[in-house]
């Protein structure tokens, strides 16, 4: 922000459904009397309408015909590519950080998860290499949860082996995540003060797990629409779960713990059982099923417009990004005329947070020709 404000007026948009843009919460969604009504409303909260909102804001803030510059991080980058497709006349240039979306027809979610599970497995291997003692800690937690049939968390939800695996979403893919996950696992068990007392997971650990999963409470929109961001004219049909089943036992936590193998955490995936296991998502189980089966999602990208793009675009692509596949990003970049890519393994998906000034400088240099084409 400080770097950007040196030369630009910065406008932060709360995309529809978030922040102050009519936020969607468990209480606001409860105003609808049926899951069908909720689904009808929620279908309007994807990138195409976010771009239309942005264009409306631009037309009110800028003089007629004046364009603005946009920066999109992660899903913001997906929205920026939709912007290039639907309203390029409103853009002077575009910066993308960790946010080049897959551009195939239909629903590309299956393709995305086949690549992302590979990266998640690699991140698990790196985590356990960094903290090898945590292998047995995680196995012991999983065995305990399996034997107990789950353990109640402070707010009333149930911690099960598959819910425990969700910690990989925050713990494996961003700077400092390995350390945060390790420190969390250090607090897993209550110390035994009395000989022969029963072993229990600590209240602190259970509460911290809840905090890690709190986004599903305050922002159900993420869980409900995550897979739909990959869909154009086709349903996702719970792609992450289907691809997980294709992998056999690789992410079977109980089997791994029983056999003395590494228990693998998962990544940025939404599974249908989350709407059973996570108390905060239980009210949305029916609408989630409707959205997962919805086939008539409108298009998000215009390939002809992208292949004839005239708006300068610079993208930071992170080689070891766990959330946005480098392989798929590279394929998408080939479809956007004139894009300049900076591929680096210096940062993870959270690069803009770690070293924003340097990343912005590098992208500006690409746009301004200070870094020549090679």
Coordinates of C-alpha atoms in Angstrom, one line a residue:
X1 CA 0.0 0.0 0.0
X2 CA 2.7 2.5 0.9
X3 CA 4.6 1.8 -2.3
X4 CA 1.5 2.1 -4.5
X5 CA 0.4 5.3 -2.8
X6 CA 3.7 7.0 -3.8
X7 CA 2.4 7.4 -7.3
X8 CA -1.3 6.4 -7.3
X9 CA -4.6 7.0 -5.7
X10 CA -5.5 3.5 -4.3
X11 CA -9.1 2.3 -4.2
X12 CA -9.8 -0.9 -2.3
X13 CA -13.0 -2.6 -3.5
X14 CA -14.9 -4.8 -1.2
X15 CA -16.2 -7.3 -3.8
X16 CA -19.9 -8.0 -3.6
X17 CA -20.8 -10.2 -0.6
X18 CA -17.7 -9.2 1.4
X19 CA -16.7 -6.3 3.7
X20 CA -19.2 -3.5 3.4
X21 CA -20.6 -4.6 0.0
X22 CA -23.7 -6.3 1.4
X23 CA -21.8 -9.0 3.3
X24 CA -23.1 -12.5 3.1
X25 CA -23.1 -14.1 6.5
X26 CA -25.0 -16.9 8.1
X27 CA -27.5 -14.4 9.5
X28 CA -28.0 -12.5 6.2
X29 CA -28.4 -15.7 4.2
X30 CA -30.9 -17.0 6.8
X31 CA -33.3 -14.3 5.6
X32 CA -34.1 -16.5 2.6
X33 CA -36.8 -19.1 3.3
X34 CA -35.4 -21.9 1.1
X35 CA -32.1 -23.3 -0.2
X36 CA -33.4 -22.7 -3.7
X37 CA -33.8 -19.0 -3.0
X38 CA -30.3 -18.8 -1.5
X39 CA -28.8 -20.5 -4.6
X40 CA -30.7 -18.1 -6.9
X41 CA -29.2 -15.2 -5.0
X42 CA -25.7 -16.6 -4.7
X43 CA -25.2 -17.3 -8.4
X44 CA -24.7 -13.5 -8.9
X45 CA -21.5 -13.3 -6.8
X46 CA -18.9 -14.5 -9.2
X47 CA -16.1 -12.6 -11.1
X48 CA -18.4 -11.5 -14.0
X49 CA -20.6 -9.5 -11.7
X50 CA -17.7 -8.3 -9.6
X51 CA -16.2 -6.8 -12.9
X52 CA -19.6 -5.2 -13.6
X53 CA -19.6 -3.6 -10.2
X54 CA -16.0 -2.4 -10.7
X55 CA -17.0 -0.8 -14.0
X56 CA -19.9 1.0 -12.3
X57 CA -17.5 2.4 -9.7
X58 CA -15.0 3.5 -12.3
X59 CA -17.7 5.3 -14.3
X60 CA -18.7 7.3 -11.2
X61 CA -15.2 8.1 -9.9
X62 CA -13.3 8.9 -13.2
X63 CA -14.1 11.4 -15.9
X64 CA -15.8 10.0 -19.0
X65 CA -13.5 7.8 -21.0
X66 CA -10.7 7.7 -18.4
X67 CA -9.3 4.3 -17.6
X68 CA -7.8 3.0 -14.4
X69 CA -5.2 0.4 -13.4
X70 CA -6.0 -2.7 -11.5
X71 CA -4.0 -5.1 -9.3
X72 CA -5.4 -8.6 -8.6
X73 CA -4.0 -11.0 -6.0
X74 CA -5.1 -14.6 -6.1
X75 CA -8.8 -14.7 -6.9
X76 CA -8.4 -11.0 -7.6
X77 CA -6.2 -12.0 -10.5
X78 CA -9.0 -14.3 -11.8
X79 CA -11.3 -11.3 -11.6
X80 CA -8.8 -9.2 -13.5
X81 CA -8.6 -11.6 -16.4
X82 CA -12.4 -11.6 -16.5
X83 CA -12.1 -7.8 -16.6
X84 CA -9.8 -8.1 -19.6
X85 CA -12.4 -10.3 -21.2
X86 CA -15.6 -8.3 -20.5
X87 CA -14.5 -4.6 -20.2
X88 CA -10.9 -4.0 -21.4
X89 CA -11.8 -0.5 -22.5
X90 CA -11.9 0.5 -18.8
X91 CA -8.3 -0.6 -18.2
X92 CA -5.0 1.2 -18.7
X93 CA -2.9 -1.7 -17.4
X94 CA -3.3 -4.8 -15.2
X95 CA -1.0 -6.3 -12.5
X96 CA -1.5 -9.9 -11.4
X97 CA 0.1 -11.6 -8.4
X98 CA -0.5 -15.3 -8.0
X99 CA -3.7 -15.1 -9.9
X100 CA -3.7 -16.5 -13.5
X101 CA -6.9 -18.6 -13.8
X102 CA -7.3 -21.7 -15.9
X103 CA -9.0 -20.8 -19.2
X104 CA -10.4 -24.0 -20.5
X105 CA -14.0 -24.5 -21.5
X106 CA -16.6 -26.1 -19.2
X107 CA -15.5 -26.6 -15.6
X108 CA -11.8 -26.7 -15.2
X109 CA -12.0 -27.6 -11.5
X110 CA -11.0 -31.3 -12.1
X111 CA -7.8 -30.1 -14.0
X112 CA -7.1 -27.6 -11.2
X113 CA -7.3 -30.2 -8.4
X114 CA -5.3 -32.8 -10.2
X115 CA -2.4 -30.3 -10.3
X116 CA -3.0 -28.9 -6.9
X117 CA -3.0 -32.2 -5.1
X118 CA 0.5 -32.8 -6.4
X119 CA 1.7 -29.5 -5.0
X120 CA -0.1 -30.2 -1.7
X121 CA 1.7 -33.5 -1.4
X122 CA 5.0 -31.8 -2.0
X123 CA 4.3 -29.1 0.6
X124 CA 3.4 -31.9 3.1
X125 CA 6.8 -33.5 2.3
X126 CA 8.6 -30.2 2.9
X127 CA 6.7 -29.6 6.1
X128 CA 7.6 -33.0 7.6
X129 CA 11.2 -32.6 6.4
X130 CA 11.3 -29.3 8.3
X131 CA 9.6 -30.8 11.4
X132 CA 10.1 -34.6 11.3
X133 CA 9.0 -34.9 14.9
X134 CA 5.5 -33.8 13.9
X135 CA 4.9 -37.0 11.9
X136 CA 4.2 -39.0 15.0
X137 CA 2.4 -36.1 16.7
X138 CA -0.1 -35.9 13.8
X139 CA -0.5 -39.7 13.7
X140 CA -1.2 -39.8 17.4
X141 CA -3.9 -37.1 17.0
X142 CA -5.5 -38.9 14.1
X143 CA -5.6 -42.2 16.0
X144 CA -7.1 -40.5 19.0
X145 CA -9.8 -38.8 16.9
X146 CA -10.6 -42.0 15.1
X147 CA -10.9 -44.0 18.4
X148 CA -13.1 -41.4 20.0
X149 CA -15.3 -40.9 16.9
X150 CA -14.3 -37.3 16.9
X151 CA -13.7 -34.8 19.7
X152 CA -16.0 -31.8 20.5
X153 CA -14.5 -28.4 19.9
X154 CA -15.3 -25.5 22.3
X155 CA -18.0 -24.0 20.0
X156 CA -19.8 -27.3 19.5
X157 CA -18.3 -28.6 16.3
X158 CA -16.6 -32.0 16.0
X159 CA -12.9 -32.4 15.3
X160 CA -12.5 -35.5 13.1
X161 CA -9.4 -36.7 11.2
X162 CA -10.6 -35.2 7.9
X163 CA -11.3 -31.8 9.6
X164 CA -7.8 -31.9 11.1
X165 CA -6.4 -32.3 7.6
X166 CA -8.0 -28.9 6.6
X167 CA -5.3 -27.1 8.6
X168 CA -3.1 -27.5 5.5
X169 CA -5.2 -24.8 3.8
X170 CA -3.5 -22.1 5.9
X171 CA -0.5 -24.1 7.2
X172 CA 1.2 -25.3 4.0
X173 CA 0.9 -22.6 1.4
X174 CA 2.0 -19.2 2.8
X175 CA 5.1 -17.7 4.4
X176 CA 5.3 -18.7 8.0
X177 CA 2.6 -21.3 7.6
X178 CA 4.9 -24.2 8.4
X179 CA 6.0 -22.6 11.7
X180 CA 2.4 -21.7 12.7
X181 CA 1.3 -25.3 12.0
X182 CA 4.2 -26.7 14.0
X183 CA 3.5 -24.4 17.0
X184 CA -0.1 -25.4 16.9
X185 CA 0.8 -29.1 17.0
X186 CA 3.1 -28.5 19.9
X187 CA 0.1 -27.6 22.0
X188 CA -2.0 -30.6 21.0
X189 CA -2.0 -32.7 24.2
X190 CA -2.8 -31.8 27.8
X191 CA 0.2 -32.5 30.1
X192 CA -0.4 -35.5 32.5
X193 CA -0.4 -34.1 36.0
X194 CA -1.9 -37.3 37.5
X195 CA -0.5 -40.8 36.8
X196 CA -2.9 -42.9 34.7
X197 CA -5.1 -40.0 33.8
X198 CA -6.7 -40.2 30.4
X199 CA -4.9 -38.6 27.5
X200 CA -6.8 -35.6 26.2
X201 CA -6.4 -33.0 23.4
X202 CA -5.9 -29.7 25.1
X203 CA -8.6 -27.0 25.1
X204 CA -6.0 -24.6 23.8
X205 CA -5.3 -26.8 20.8
X206 CA -9.0 -27.3 20.0
X207 CA -9.7 -23.6 20.3
X208 CA -6.8 -22.7 18.0
X209 CA -8.0 -25.2 15.4
X210 CA -11.4 -23.5 15.5
X211 CA -9.7 -20.1 15.0
X212 CA -7.9 -21.5 12.0
X213 CA -11.2 -22.6 10.5
X214 CA -13.0 -19.4 11.5
X215 CA -13.2 -18.1 7.9
X216 CA -15.9 -20.7 7.2
X217 CA -17.9 -19.1 9.9
X218 CA -17.5 -15.4 9.0
X219 CA -17.4 -16.0 5.3
X220 CA -19.6 -18.9 4.1
X221 CA -19.4 -17.4 0.6
X222 CA -15.9 -18.9 0.2
X223 CA -17.0 -22.4 0.9
X224 CA -20.3 -22.1 -1.1
X225 CA -18.8 -20.7 -4.3
X226 CA -15.2 -21.8 -4.3
X227 CA -15.5 -24.5 -7.0
X228 CA -17.9 -22.4 -9.2
X229 CA -15.0 -19.9 -9.9
X230 CA -13.7 -22.5 -12.3
X231 CA -17.1 -23.2 -14.1
X232 CA -18.4 -21.9 -17.4
X233 CA -21.5 -23.8 -18.7
X234 CA -20.8 -26.9 -16.6
X235 CA -21.2 -28.1 -13.0
X236 CA -18.3 -28.8 -10.6
X237 CA -20.0 -31.8 -9.0
X238 CA -17.7 -31.6 -6.0
X239 CA -14.5 -31.8 -8.1
X240 CA -12.1 -31.8 -5.1
X241 CA -13.8 -34.8 -3.5
X242 CA -13.9 -36.7 -6.8
X243 CA -10.2 -36.1 -7.6
X244 CA -9.3 -37.0 -4.0
X245 CA -11.1 -40.4 -4.6
X246 CA -9.1 -40.8 -7.8
X247 CA -5.9 -40.7 -5.7
X248 CA -7.0 -43.8 -3.6
X249 CA -5.7 -43.9 -0.1
X250 CA -3.1 -41.1 -0.5
X251 CA -5.1 -38.7 1.7
X252 CA -6.7 -41.3 3.9
X253 CA -5.6 -39.9 7.3
X254 CA -6.8 -42.9 9.4
X255 CA -5.1 -45.5 7.2
X256 CA -1.9 -43.5 7.1
X257 CA -1.8 -43.1 10.9
X258 CA -2.6 -46.8 11.5
X259 CA 0.2 -47.9 9.1
X260 CA 2.8 -45.5 10.5
X261 CA 2.8 -43.4 7.3
X262 CA 2.8 -39.6 7.0
X263 CA -0.7 -38.1 7.4
X264 CA -1.2 -35.6 4.6
X265 CA -3.0 -32.3 5.2
X266 CA -5.2 -31.0 2.4
X267 CA -5.1 -27.6 0.7
X268 CA -7.5 -25.2 -0.9
X269 CA -10.3 -27.7 -1.4
X270 CA -13.9 -27.7 -0.4
X271 CA -15.5 -31.1 0.3
X272 CA -19.2 -32.0 0.6
X273 CA -18.7 -33.5 4.1
X274 CA -17.5 -30.1 5.4
X275 CA -21.2 -29.2 5.5
X276 CA -21.8 -32.0 7.9
X277 CA -18.6 -31.8 10.1
X278 CA -18.3 -28.0 10.5
X279 CA -21.1 -26.7 12.6
X280 CA -21.0 -23.2 11.0
X281 CA -21.5 -24.7 7.5
X282 CA -24.3 -27.1 8.4
X283 CA -27.1 -24.7 7.6
X284 CA -25.8 -24.4 4.0
X285 CA -25.6 -28.1 3.1
X286 CA -28.6 -28.0 0.8
X287 CA -27.7 -24.8 -1.0
X288 CA -24.1 -26.1 -1.4
X289 CA -25.5 -29.2 -3.1
X290 CA -27.6 -27.1 -5.5
X291 CA -24.6 -24.9 -6.4
X292 CA -22.3 -28.0 -7.0
X293 CA -24.8 -29.4 -9.5
X294 CA -25.6 -26.1 -11.3
X295 CA -24.6 -26.4 -14.9
X296 CA -25.7 -23.1 -16.5
X297 CA -22.9 -20.9 -15.1
X298 CA -22.3 -18.0 -17.5
X299 CA -18.9 -17.5 -19.3
X300 CA -16.1 -15.7 -17.4
X301 CA -13.6 -15.4 -20.2
X302 CA -13.6 -14.4 -23.8
X303 CA -10.8 -16.2 -25.5
X304 CA -11.0 -14.1 -28.7
X305 CA -10.7 -10.9 -26.7
X306 CA -7.8 -12.3 -24.6
X307 CA -5.9 -13.5 -27.7
X308 CA -6.2 -10.0 -29.2
X309 CA -5.6 -8.2 -25.9
X310 CA -4.2 -4.7 -26.2
X311 CA -4.0 -3.8 -22.4
X312 CA -0.5 -4.1 -21.0
X313 CA -0.4 -7.0 -18.4
X314 CA 2.4 -8.0 -16.0
X315 CA 2.1 -11.1 -13.8
X316 CA 4.1 -12.4 -10.9
X317 CA 3.8 -16.2 -11.1
X318 CA 5.1 -18.2 -8.1
X319 CA 6.7 -21.5 -9.2
X320 CA 5.9 -23.3 -5.9
X321 CA 2.4 -21.8 -5.5
X322 CA 0.2 -24.3 -3.7
X323 CA -3.1 -22.6 -4.6
X324 CA -2.6 -21.5 -8.2
X325 CA -0.8 -24.1 -10.3
X326 CA 2.3 -22.8 -12.1
X327 CA 1.7 -25.3 -14.9
X328 CA -1.8 -24.0 -15.5
X329 CA -0.8 -20.4 -15.1
X330 CA 1.8 -20.8 -17.8
X331 CA -0.7 -22.3 -20.2
X332 CA -3.1 -19.4 -19.5
X333 CA -0.5 -16.8 -20.0
X334 CA 0.1 -18.2 -23.5
X335 CA -3.5 -17.2 -24.3
X336 CA -3.2 -13.6 -23.3
X337 CA -1.6 -11.5 -25.9
X338 CA 1.3 -9.3 -24.7
X339 CA 1.4 -10.5 -21.1
X340 CA 4.8 -10.2 -19.4
X341 CA 5.4 -12.9 -16.8
X342 CA 7.8 -12.9 -13.9
X343 CA 8.3 -16.5 -12.7
X344 CA 10.0 -16.8 -9.3
X345 CA 10.4 -19.3 -6.5
X346 CA 11.5 -16.6 -4.1
X347 CA 7.9 -16.2 -2.8
X348 CA 4.9 -18.4 -2.0
X349 CA 1.3 -17.4 -2.8
X350 CA 1.5 -14.7 -0.1
X351 CA 4.4 -12.9 -1.9
X352 CA 2.6 -9.5 -2.1
X353 CA 2.2 -9.6 1.7
X354 CA 5.8 -10.6 2.3
X355 CA 7.6 -8.2 -0.1
X356 CA 5.0 -6.0 -1.7
X357 CA 7.3 -3.0 -2.7
X358 CA 9.8 -5.2 -4.5
X359 CA 7.1 -7.1 -6.3
X360 CA 5.3 -4.0 -7.4
X361 CA 8.6 -2.4 -8.6
X362 CA 9.4 -5.5 -10.7
X363 CA 5.9 -5.5 -12.3
X364 CA 6.0 -1.8 -13.0
X365 CA 9.4 -2.3 -14.6
X366 CA 8.0 -5.0 -16.9
X367 CA 5.1 -2.7 -17.9
X368 CA 7.3 0.3 -18.5
X369 CA 9.9 -1.6 -20.5
X370 CA 12.7 -1.2 -18.0
X371 CA 13.1 -5.0 -18.2
X372 CA 13.5 -5.7 -21.8
X373 CA 12.0 -8.6 -23.7
X374 CA 14.3 -11.6 -24.0

